[in-house]
Short mmCIF file of C-alpha atoms in Angstrom, two decimals:
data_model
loop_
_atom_site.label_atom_id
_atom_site.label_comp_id
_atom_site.label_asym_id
_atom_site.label_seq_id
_atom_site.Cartn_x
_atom_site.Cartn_y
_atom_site.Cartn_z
CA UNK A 1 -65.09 11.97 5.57
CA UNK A 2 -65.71 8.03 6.03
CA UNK A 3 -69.15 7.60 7.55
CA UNK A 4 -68.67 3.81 7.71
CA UNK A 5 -66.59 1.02 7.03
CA UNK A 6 -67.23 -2.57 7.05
CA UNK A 7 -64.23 -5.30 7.39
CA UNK A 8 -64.95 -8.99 6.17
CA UNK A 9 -61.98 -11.81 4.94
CA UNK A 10 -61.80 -12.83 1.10
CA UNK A 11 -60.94 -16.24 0.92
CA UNK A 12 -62.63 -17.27 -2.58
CA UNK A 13 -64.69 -20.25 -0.37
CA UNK A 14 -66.83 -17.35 0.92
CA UNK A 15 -68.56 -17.56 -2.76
CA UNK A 16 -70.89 -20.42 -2.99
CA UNK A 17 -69.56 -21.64 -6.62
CA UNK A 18 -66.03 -21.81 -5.07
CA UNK A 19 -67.41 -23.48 -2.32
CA UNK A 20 -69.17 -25.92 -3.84
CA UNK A 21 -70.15 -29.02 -1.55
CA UNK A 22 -68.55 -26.66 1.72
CA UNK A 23 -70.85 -23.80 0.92
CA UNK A 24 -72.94 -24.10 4.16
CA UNK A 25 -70.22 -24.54 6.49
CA UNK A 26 -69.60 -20.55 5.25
CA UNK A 27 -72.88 -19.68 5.25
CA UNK A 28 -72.74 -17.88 8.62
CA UNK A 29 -69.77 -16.05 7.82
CA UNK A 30 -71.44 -14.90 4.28
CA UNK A 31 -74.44 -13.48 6.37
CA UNK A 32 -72.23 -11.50 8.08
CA UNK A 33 -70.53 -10.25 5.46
CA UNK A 34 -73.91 -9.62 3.93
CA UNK A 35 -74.81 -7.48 7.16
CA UNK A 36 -72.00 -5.43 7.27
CA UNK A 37 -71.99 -4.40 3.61
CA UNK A 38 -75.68 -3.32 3.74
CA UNK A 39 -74.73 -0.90 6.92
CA UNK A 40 -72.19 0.69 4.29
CA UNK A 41 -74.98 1.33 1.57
CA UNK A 42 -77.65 2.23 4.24
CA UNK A 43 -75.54 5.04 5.41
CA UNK A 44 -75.93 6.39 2.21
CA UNK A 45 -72.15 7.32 1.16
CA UNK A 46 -71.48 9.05 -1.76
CA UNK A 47 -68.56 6.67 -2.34
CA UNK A 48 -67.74 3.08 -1.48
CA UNK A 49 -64.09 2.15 -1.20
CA UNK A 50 -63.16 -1.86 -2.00
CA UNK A 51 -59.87 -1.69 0.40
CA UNK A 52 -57.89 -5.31 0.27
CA UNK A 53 -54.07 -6.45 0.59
CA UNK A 54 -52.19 -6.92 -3.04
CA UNK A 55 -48.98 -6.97 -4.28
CA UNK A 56 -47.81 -3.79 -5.08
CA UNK A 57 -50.29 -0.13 -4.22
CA UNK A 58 -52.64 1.32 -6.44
CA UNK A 59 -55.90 2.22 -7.21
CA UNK A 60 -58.46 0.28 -9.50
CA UNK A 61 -61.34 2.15 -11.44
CA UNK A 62 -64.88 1.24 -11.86
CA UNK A 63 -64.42 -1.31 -14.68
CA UNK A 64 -61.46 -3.41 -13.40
CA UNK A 65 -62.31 -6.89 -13.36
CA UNK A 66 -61.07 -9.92 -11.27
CA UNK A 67 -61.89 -13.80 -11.70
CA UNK A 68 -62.40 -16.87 -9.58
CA UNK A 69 -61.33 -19.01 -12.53
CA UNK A 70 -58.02 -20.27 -10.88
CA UNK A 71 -60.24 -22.14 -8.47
CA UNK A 72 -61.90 -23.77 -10.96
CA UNK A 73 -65.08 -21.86 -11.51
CA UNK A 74 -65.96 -19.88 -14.93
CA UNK A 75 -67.25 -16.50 -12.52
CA UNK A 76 -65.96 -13.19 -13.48
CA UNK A 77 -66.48 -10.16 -11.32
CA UNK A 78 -66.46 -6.23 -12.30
CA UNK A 79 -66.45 -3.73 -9.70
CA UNK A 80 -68.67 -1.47 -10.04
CA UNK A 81 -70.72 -0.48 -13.26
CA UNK A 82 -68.19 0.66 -16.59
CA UNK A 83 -66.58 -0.89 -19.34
CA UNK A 84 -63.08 -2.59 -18.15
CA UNK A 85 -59.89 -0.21 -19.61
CA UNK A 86 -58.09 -1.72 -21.72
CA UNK A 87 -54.76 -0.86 -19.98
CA UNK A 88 -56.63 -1.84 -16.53
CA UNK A 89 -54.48 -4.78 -13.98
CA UNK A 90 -56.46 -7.24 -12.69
CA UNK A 91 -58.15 -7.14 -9.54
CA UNK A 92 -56.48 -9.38 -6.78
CA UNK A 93 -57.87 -11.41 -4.85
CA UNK A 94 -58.85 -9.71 -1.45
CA UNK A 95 -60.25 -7.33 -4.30
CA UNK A 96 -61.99 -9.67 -6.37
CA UNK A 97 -63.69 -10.85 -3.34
CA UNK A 98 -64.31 -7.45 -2.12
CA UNK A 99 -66.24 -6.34 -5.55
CA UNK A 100 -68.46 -9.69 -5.15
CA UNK A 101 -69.16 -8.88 -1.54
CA UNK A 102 -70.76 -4.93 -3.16
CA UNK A 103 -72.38 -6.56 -6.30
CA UNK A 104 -73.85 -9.33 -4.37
CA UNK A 105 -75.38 -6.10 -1.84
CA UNK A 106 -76.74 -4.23 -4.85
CA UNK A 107 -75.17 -0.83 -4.20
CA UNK A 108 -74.93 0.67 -7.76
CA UNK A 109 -73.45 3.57 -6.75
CA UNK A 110 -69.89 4.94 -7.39
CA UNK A 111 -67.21 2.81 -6.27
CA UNK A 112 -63.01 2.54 -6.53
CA UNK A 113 -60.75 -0.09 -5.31
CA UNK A 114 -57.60 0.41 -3.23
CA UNK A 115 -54.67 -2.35 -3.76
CA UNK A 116 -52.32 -1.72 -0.80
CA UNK A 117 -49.19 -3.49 -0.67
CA UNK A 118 -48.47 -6.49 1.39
CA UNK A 119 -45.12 -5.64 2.21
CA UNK A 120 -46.03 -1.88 2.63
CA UNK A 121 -45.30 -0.20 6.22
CA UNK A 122 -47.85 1.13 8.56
CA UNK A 123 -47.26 4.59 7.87
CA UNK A 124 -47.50 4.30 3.59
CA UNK A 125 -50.77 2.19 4.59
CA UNK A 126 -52.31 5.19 7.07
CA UNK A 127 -51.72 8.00 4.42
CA UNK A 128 -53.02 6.74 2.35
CA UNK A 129 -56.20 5.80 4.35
CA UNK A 130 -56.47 9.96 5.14
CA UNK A 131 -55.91 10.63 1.62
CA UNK A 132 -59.03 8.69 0.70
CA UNK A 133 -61.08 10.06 3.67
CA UNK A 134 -60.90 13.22 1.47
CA UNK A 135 -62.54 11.25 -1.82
CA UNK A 136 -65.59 12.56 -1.35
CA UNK A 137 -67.92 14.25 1.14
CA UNK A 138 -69.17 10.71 2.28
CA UNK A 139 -66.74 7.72 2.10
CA UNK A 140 -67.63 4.22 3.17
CA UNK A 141 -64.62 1.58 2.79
CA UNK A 142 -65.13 -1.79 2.42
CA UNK A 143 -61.76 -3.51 4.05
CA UNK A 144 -61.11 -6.90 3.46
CA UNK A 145 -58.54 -9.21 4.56
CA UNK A 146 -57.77 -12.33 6.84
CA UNK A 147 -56.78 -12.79 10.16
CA UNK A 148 -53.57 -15.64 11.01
CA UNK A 149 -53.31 -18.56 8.63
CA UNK A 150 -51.72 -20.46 11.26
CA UNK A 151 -54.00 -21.18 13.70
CA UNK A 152 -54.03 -25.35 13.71
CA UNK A 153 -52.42 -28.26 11.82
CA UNK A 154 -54.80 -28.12 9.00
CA UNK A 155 -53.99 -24.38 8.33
CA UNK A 156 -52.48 -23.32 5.51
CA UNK A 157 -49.16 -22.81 7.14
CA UNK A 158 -49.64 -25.38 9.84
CA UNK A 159 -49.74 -24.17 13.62
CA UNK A 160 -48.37 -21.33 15.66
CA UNK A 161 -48.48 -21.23 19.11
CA UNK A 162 -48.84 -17.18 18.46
CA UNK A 163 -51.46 -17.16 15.86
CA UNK A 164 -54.41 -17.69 18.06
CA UNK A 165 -53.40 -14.76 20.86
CA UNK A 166 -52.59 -12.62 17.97
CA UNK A 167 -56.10 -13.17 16.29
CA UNK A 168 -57.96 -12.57 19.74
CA UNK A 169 -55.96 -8.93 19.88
CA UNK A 170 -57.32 -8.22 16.34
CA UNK A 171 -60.81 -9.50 16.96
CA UNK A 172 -60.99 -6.63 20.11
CA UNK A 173 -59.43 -4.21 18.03
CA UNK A 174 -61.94 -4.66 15.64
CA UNK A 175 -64.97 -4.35 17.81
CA UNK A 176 -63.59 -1.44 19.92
CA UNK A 177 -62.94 0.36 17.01
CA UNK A 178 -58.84 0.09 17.27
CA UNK A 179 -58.98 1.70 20.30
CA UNK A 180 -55.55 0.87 21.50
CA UNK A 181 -53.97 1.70 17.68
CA UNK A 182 -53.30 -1.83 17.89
CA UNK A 183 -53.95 -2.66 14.32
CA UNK A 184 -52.49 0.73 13.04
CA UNK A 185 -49.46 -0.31 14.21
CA UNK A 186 -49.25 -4.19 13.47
CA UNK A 187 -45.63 -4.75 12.41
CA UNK A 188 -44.81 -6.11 9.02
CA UNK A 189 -42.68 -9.01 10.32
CA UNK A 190 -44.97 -9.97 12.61
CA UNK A 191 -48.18 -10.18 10.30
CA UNK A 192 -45.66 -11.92 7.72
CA UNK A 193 -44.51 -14.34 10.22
CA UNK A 194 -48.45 -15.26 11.08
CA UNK A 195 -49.51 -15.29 7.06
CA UNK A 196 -52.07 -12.29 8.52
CA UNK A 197 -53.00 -10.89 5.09
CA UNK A 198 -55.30 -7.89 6.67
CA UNK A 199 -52.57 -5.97 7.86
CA UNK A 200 -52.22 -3.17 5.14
CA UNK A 201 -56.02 -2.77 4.53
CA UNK A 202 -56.71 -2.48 8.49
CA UNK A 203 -53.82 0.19 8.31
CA UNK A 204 -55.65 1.87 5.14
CA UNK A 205 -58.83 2.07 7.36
CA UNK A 206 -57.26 3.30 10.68
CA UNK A 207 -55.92 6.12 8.38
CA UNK A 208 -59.22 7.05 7.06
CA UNK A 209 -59.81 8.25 10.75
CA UNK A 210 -62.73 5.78 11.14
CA UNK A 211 -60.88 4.82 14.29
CA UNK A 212 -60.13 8.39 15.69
CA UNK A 213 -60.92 9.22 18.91
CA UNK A 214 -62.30 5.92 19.82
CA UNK A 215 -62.95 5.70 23.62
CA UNK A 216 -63.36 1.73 24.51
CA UNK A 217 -59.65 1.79 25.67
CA UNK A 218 -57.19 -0.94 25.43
CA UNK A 219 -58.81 -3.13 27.81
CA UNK A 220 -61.61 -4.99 25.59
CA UNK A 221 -61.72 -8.11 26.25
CA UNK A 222 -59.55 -10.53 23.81
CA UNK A 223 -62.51 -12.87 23.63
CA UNK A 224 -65.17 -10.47 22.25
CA UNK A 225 -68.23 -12.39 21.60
CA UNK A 226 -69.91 -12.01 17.74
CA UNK A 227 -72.17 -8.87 17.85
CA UNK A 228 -70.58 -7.24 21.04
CA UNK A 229 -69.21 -3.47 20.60
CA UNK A 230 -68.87 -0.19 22.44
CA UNK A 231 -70.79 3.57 21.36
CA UNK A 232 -67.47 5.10 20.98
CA UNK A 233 -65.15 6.71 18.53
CA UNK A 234 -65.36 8.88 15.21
CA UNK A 235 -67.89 6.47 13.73
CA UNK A 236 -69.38 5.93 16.58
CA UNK A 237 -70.99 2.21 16.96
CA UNK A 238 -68.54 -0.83 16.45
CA UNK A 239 -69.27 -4.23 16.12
CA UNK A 240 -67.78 -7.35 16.28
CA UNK A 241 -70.45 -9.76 13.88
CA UNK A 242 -67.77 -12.48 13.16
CA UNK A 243 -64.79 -14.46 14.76
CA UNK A 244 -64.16 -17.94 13.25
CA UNK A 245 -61.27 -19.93 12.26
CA UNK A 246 -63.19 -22.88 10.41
CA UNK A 247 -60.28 -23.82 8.12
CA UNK A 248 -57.39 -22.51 10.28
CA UNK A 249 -57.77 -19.05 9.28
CA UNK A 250 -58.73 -16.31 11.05
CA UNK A 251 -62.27 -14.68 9.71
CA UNK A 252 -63.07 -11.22 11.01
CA UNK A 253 -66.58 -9.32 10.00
CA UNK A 254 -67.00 -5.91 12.17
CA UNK A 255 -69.30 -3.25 11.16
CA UNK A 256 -68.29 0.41 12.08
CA UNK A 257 -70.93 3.01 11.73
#
């Protein structure tokens, strides 16, 4: 059963070596991230889940490492606690990011990764979110993934008139707890045409039936202020701590407990 989830991007700027001389522009965004993570270990799960778009699906033991050394920086990163198999893929990024987010927390508890294809369909994504609802008696999942990389000329795949509508549908799914089954459905072509990279993990976690039952409706508001949420659904309290798109990218951080 998943008795909370947190969702927060992974570009590698939301580490402060990557960052470098930009590290304070993040620095809200990081103490988001920090505040959703710690709801996950406070609720005291027996298992935490690093969920995060890759290239292919599969599932990455305590051990598996993943590196920021492509941008530059000599910082390694192991999820979890265990001694790296020898036969073990690298973490990807959204991964990578994911297991720097739960060291930098402290939890030093046990911990897997789930690698879920970019070009996977919804329904792939949502079984296999139920299938690891059933890891353990207590599941937390730690999603991560970004929102549109094509919100303004400076983004990473220059302007969309549709990125920024999109986004705002995401950021209200995301504090009502994807009331509408707005994100469980997201289409592939769509997401690819918008370089949205959360699709598959926000699929994974609608699976995990963290957004079952959820009661806000379809009509939260597209604007959701940072912080705002409804008492509703399986998990019960949503909230939206995040919305940004600093570098043209959309950055989500909601906390589901």
């Amino acid at each position: 059963m998943v008795v909370a989830a947190a969702v927060c991007p992974c570009p590698p700027l939301l580490v402060p070596e990557v960052a470098q001389g930009a590290a304070d522009e993040l620095e809200p965004l990081r103490a988001a991230c920090d505040e959703a993570v710690r709801a996950l270990v406070e609720a005291k799960p027996d298992l935490i889940v690093v969920v995060g778009p890759g290239p292919r699906d599969a599932v990455h033991e305590p051990g598996a490492t993943g590196t920021f050394r492509g941008y530059g920086v000599p910082l390694d990163v192991t999820l979890g606690e265990g001694t790296t198999p020898a036969d073990a893929a690298p973490l990807p990024l959204s991964l990578t990011v994911g297991a720097w987010l739960l060291a930098r927390s402290g939890w030093t508890g046990p911990v897997r990764a789930v690698e879920a294809a970019e070009d996977g369909d919804p329904h792939t994504h949502r079984a296999r979110g139920a299938e690891i609802a059933r890891w353990a008696d207590r599941v937390a999942l730690l999603v991560t993934g970004d929102g549109s990389a094509r919100r303004d000329v400076k983004a990473p795949g220059y302007l969309d008139e549709r990125a920024a509508p999109l986004d705002a549908r995401i950021a209200a799914a995301l504090a009502s707890g994807d009331a509408d089954g707005f994100l469980a459905g997201l289409d592939r072509d769509t997401a690819r045409a918008l370089m949205v990279s959360g699709r598959p993990a926000w699929q994974v976690l609608t699976g995990a039936g963290a957004g079952a039952g959820a009661g806000a409706g379809a009509g939260a508001a597209a604007g959701v202020e940072a912080g705002a949420g409804a008492d509703t659904g399986a998990l019960g309290h949503h909230r939206l701590l995040h919305d940004a798109a600093p570098y043209g990218v959309g950055y989500f951080v909601a906390s589901w407990t």
